[in-house]
CSV table of C-alpha atoms and ligand atoms in Angstrom, one decimal:
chain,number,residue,atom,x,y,z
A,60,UNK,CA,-19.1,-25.4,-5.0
A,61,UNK,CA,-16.4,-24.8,-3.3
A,62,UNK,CA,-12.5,-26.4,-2.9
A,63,UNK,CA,-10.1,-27.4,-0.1
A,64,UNK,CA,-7.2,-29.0,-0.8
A,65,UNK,CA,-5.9,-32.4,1.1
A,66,UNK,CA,-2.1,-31.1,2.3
A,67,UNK,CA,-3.8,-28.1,4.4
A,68,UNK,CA,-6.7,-30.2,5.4
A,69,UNK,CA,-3.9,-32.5,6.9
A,70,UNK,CA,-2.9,-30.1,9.6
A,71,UNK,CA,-4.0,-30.0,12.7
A,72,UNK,CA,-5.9,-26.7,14.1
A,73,UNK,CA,-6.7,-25.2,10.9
A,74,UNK,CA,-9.8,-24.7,8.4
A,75,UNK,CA,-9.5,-23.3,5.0
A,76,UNK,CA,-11.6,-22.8,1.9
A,77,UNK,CA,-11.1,-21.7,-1.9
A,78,UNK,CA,-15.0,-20.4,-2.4
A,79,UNK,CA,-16.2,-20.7,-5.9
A,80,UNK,CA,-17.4,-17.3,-7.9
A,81,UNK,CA,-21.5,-17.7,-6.1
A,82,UNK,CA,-20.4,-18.5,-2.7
A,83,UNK,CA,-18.0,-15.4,-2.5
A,84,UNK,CA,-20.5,-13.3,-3.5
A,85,UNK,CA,-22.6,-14.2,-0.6
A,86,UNK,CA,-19.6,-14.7,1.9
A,87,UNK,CA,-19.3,-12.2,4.8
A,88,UNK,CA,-15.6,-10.5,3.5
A,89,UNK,CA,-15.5,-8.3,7.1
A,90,UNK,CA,-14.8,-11.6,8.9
A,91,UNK,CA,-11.6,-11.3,6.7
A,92,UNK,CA,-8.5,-9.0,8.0
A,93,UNK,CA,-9.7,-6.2,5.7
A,94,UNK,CA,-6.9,-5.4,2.9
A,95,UNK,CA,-6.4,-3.3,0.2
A,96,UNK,CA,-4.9,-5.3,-2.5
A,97,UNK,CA,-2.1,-3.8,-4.7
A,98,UNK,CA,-0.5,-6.3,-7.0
A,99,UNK,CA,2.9,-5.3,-4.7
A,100,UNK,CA,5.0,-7.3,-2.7
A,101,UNK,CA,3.9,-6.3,1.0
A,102,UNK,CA,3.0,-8.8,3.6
A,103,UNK,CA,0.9,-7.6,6.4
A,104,UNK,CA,1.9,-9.5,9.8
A,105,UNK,CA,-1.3,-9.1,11.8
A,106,UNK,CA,-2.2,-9.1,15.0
A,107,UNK,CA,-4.6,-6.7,15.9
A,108,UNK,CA,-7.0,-4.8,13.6
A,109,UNK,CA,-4.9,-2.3,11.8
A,110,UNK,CA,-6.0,1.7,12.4
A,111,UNK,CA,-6.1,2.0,8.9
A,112,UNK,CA,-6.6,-0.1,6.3
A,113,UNK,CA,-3.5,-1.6,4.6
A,114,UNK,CA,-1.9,-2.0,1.1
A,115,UNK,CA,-0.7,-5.4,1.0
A,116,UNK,CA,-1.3,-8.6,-1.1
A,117,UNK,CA,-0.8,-11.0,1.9
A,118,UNK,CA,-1.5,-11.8,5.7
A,119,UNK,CA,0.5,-13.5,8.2
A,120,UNK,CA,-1.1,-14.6,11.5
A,121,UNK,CA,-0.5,-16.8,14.2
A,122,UNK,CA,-3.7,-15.3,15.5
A,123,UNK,CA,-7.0,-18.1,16.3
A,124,UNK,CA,-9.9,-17.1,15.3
A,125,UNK,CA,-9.0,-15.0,12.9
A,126,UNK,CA,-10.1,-15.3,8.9
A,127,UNK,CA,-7.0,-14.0,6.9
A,128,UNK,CA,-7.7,-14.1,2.8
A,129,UNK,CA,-7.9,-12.7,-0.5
A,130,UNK,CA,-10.2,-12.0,-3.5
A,131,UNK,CA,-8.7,-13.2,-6.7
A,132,UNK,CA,-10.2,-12.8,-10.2
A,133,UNK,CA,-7.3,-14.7,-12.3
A,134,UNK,CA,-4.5,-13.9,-9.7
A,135,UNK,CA,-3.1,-16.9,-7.8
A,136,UNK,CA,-4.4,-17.2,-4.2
A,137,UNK,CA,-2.1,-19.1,-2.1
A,138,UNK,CA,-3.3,-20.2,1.5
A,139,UNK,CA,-0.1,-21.3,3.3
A,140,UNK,CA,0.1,-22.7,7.1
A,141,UNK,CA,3.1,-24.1,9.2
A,142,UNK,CA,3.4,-27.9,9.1
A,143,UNK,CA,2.2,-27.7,13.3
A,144,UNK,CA,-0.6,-25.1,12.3
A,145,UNK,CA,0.9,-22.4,14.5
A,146,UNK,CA,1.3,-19.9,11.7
A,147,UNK,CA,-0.9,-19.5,9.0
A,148,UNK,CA,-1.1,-17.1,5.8
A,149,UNK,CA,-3.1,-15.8,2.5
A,150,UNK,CA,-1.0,-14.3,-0.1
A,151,UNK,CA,-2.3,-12.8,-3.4
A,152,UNK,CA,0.1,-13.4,-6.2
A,153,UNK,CA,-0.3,-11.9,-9.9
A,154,UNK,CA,2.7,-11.5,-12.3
A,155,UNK,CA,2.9,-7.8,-10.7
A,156,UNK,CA,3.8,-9.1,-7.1
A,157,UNK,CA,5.4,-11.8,-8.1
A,158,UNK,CA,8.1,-10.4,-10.0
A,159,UNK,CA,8.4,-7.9,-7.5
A,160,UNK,CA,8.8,-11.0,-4.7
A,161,UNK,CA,5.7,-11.2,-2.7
A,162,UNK,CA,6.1,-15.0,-2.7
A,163,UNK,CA,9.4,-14.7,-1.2
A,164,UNK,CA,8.4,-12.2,1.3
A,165,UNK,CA,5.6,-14.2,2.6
A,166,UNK,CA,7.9,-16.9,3.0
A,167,UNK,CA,10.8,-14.4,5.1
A,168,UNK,CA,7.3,-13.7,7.4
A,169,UNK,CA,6.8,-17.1,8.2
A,170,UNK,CA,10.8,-17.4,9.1
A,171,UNK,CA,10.6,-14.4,11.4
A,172,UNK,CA,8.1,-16.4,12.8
A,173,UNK,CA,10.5,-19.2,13.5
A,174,UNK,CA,8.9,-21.3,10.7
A,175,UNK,CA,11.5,-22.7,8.3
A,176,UNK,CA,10.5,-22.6,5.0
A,177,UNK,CA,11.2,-26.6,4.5
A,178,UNK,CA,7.8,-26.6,7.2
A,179,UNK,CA,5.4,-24.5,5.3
A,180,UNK,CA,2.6,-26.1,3.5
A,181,UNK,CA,1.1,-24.3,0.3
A,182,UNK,CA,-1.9,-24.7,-1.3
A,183,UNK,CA,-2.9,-23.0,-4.9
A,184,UNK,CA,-6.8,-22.1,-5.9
A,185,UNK,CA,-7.8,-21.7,-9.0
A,186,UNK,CA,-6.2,-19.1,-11.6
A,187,UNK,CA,-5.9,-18.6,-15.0
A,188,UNK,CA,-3.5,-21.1,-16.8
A,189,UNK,CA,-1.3,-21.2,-19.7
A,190,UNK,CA,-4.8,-22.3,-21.8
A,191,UNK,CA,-6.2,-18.6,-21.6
A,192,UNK,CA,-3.1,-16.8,-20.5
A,193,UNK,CA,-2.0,-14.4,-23.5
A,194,UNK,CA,0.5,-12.1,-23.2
A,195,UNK,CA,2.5,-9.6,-25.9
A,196,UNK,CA,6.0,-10.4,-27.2
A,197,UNK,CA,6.9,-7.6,-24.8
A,198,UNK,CA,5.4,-8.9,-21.5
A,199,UNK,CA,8.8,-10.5,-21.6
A,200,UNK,CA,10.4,-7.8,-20.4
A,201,UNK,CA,8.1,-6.5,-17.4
A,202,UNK,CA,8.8,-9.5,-16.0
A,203,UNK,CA,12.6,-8.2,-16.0
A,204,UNK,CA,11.8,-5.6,-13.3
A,205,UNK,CA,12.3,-6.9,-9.9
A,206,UNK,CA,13.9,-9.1,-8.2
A,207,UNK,CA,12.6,-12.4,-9.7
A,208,UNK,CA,14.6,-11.5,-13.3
A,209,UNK,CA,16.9,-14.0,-12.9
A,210,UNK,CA,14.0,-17.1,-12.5
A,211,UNK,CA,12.5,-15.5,-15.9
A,212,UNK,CA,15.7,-15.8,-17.9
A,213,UNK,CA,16.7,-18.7,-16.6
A,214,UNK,CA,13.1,-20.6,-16.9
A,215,UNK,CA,11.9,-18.8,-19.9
A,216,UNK,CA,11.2,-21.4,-21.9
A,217,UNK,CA,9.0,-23.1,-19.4
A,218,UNK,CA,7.3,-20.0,-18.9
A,219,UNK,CA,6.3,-18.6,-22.5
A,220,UNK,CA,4.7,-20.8,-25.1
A,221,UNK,CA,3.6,-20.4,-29.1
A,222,UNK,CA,0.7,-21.6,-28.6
A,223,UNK,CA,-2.1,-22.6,-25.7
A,224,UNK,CA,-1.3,-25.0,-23.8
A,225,UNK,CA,-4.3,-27.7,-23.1
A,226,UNK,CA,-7.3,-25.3,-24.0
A,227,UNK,CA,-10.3,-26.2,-23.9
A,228,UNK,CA,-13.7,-25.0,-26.1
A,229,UNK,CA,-13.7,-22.2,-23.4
A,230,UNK,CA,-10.3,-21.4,-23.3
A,231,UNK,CA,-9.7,-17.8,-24.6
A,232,UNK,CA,-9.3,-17.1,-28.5
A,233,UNK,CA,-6.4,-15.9,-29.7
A,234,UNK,CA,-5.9,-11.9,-30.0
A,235,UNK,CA,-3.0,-11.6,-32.0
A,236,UNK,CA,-0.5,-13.0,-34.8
A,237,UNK,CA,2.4,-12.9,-32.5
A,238,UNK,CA,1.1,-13.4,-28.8
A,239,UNK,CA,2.5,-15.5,-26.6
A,240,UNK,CA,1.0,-18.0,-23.5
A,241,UNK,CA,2.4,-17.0,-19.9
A,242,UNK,CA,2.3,-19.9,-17.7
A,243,UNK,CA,1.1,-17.8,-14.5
A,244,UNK,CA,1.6,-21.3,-12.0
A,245,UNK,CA,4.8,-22.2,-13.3
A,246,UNK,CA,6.1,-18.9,-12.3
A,247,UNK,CA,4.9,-19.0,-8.9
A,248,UNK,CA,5.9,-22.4,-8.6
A,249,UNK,CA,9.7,-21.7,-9.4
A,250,UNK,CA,9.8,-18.8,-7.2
A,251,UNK,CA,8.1,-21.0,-4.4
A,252,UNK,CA,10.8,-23.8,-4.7
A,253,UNK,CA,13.8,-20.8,-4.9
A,254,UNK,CA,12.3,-19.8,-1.8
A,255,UNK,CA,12.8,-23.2,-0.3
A,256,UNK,CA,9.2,-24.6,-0.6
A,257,UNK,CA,9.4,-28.3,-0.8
A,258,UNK,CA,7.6,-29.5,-4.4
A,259,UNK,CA,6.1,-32.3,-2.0
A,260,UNK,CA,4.4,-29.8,0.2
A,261,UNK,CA,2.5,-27.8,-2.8
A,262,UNK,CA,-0.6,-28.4,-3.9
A,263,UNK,CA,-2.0,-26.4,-6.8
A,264,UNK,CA,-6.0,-26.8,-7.9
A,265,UNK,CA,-5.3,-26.8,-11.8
A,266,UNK,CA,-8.4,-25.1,-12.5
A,267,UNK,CA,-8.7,-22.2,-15.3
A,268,UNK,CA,-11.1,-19.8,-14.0
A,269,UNK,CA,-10.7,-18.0,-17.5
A,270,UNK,CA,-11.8,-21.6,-18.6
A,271,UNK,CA,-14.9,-22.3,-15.7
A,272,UNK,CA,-17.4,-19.2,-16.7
A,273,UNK,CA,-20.1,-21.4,-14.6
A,274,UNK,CA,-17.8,-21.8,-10.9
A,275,UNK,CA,-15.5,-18.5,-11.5
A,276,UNK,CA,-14.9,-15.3,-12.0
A,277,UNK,CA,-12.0,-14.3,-14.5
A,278,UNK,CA,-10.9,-10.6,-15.3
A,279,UNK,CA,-9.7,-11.2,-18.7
A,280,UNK,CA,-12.8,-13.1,-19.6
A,281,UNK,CA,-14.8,-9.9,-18.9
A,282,UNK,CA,-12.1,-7.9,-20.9
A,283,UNK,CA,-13.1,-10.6,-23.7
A,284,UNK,CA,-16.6,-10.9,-23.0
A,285,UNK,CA,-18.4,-7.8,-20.6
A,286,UNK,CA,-19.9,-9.1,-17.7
A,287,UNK,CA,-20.4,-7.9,-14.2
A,288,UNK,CA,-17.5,-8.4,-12.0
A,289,UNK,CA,-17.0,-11.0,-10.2
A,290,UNK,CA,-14.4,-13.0,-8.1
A,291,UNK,CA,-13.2,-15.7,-5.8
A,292,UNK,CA,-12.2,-15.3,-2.4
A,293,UNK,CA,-10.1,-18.1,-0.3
A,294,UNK,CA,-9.4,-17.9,3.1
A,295,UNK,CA,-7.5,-20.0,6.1
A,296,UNK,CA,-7.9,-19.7,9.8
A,297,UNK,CA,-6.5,-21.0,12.8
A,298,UNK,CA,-9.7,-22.3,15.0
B,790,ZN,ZN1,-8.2,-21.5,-19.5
């Protein structure tokens, strides 16, 4: 099975896809711009096949016919496009490249691509969620080291939790006395809207892949439970 979602579907000139954990496997990744992700901040604006492969966690095309996108194993993957479909874009966003602003960059490539960032649409696959999401008292404090430090202070409390929020009888078990639950989405979401992403023109596919052994792949369920690795890619296009 696999996911689209309705606000990217909407737009003219475009086809997208978040591909569950079996149909990635058997997707064709070298019709993809081929990227090396990094958990860093980089945005790769392509427009002709790279001489050498690059380190990035997100492409920018206005290029047709072109599949830009990203494997994700827990990870948010965002597809974003221009309200007019001219510009479209795949962005990879962990806690790692998020602190360190990759959301915002991705948003500055769109703007260099005369796309205000009041016309970009954004749509969120599945990731893990605040159910499965357990961090250490001192994650806290990575989060401090880039440039989205102030969002953490200032959001904290709608970031950590005590306890799971809305687990399920898959949801991850608890690990220790004093962790704490990260709410990965909620994150994102507040560095999309301080990067002037309208709330009305998000849409995020509240689906735990921690949660979903059956449809997805999830890194720290294999960390919990060994399993061959697997993942999810997603992927947008301009036809
Ligand atoms: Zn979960």
């Amino acid at each position: 099975m696999s996911w689209y979602s309705r606000k990217l579907a909407d737009i003219p000139g475009i086809r997208h896809v978040f591909l569950d954990v079996h149909d990635s496997a058997v997707f064709d990744k070298s019709q993809m711009v081929d990227i090396k992700q990094v958990h860093g901040p980089e945005i790769l604006h392509f427009t002709d096949t790279p001489l050498e492969r690059p380190h990035v966690d997100g492409v920018v095309t206005s290029v047709s016919g072109q599949k830009v996108g990203v494997a994700t194993a827990d990870c948010l993957p965002l597809l974003m496009a221009s309200g007019d479909g001219r510009v479209i874009a795949s962005v990879h966003a962990g806690w790692r490249g998020t602190v360190q602003g990759v959301i915002e960059r991705a948003v500055s490539a769109f703007a260099a691509q005369q796309i205000a960032a009041e016309d970009i649409v954004v749509a969120i696959g599945p990731h893990i969620r605040a159910c499965c999401y357990e961090v250490s008292p001192s994650f806290y404090d990575g989060l401090l080291q880039g440039p989205g430090a102030d969002a953490v202070r200032e959001y904290r409390d709608r970031l950590f939790f005590s306890v799971p929020q809305q687990p399920t009888t898959k949801s991850a078990r608890a690990q220790a006395a004093d962790g704490q639950w990260f709410d990965l989405p909620a994150f994102c979401l507040i560095q999309l809207a301080q990067a002037g992403i309208a709330s009305g023109n998000i849409e995020v596919l509240e689906k735990c892949t921690y949660c979903t052994p059956d449809e997805l792949g999830s890194y720290r369920r294999r960390t919990h439970h060994p399993a061959t690795k697997t993942q999810q890619i997603s992927w947008i296009e301009k036809i």
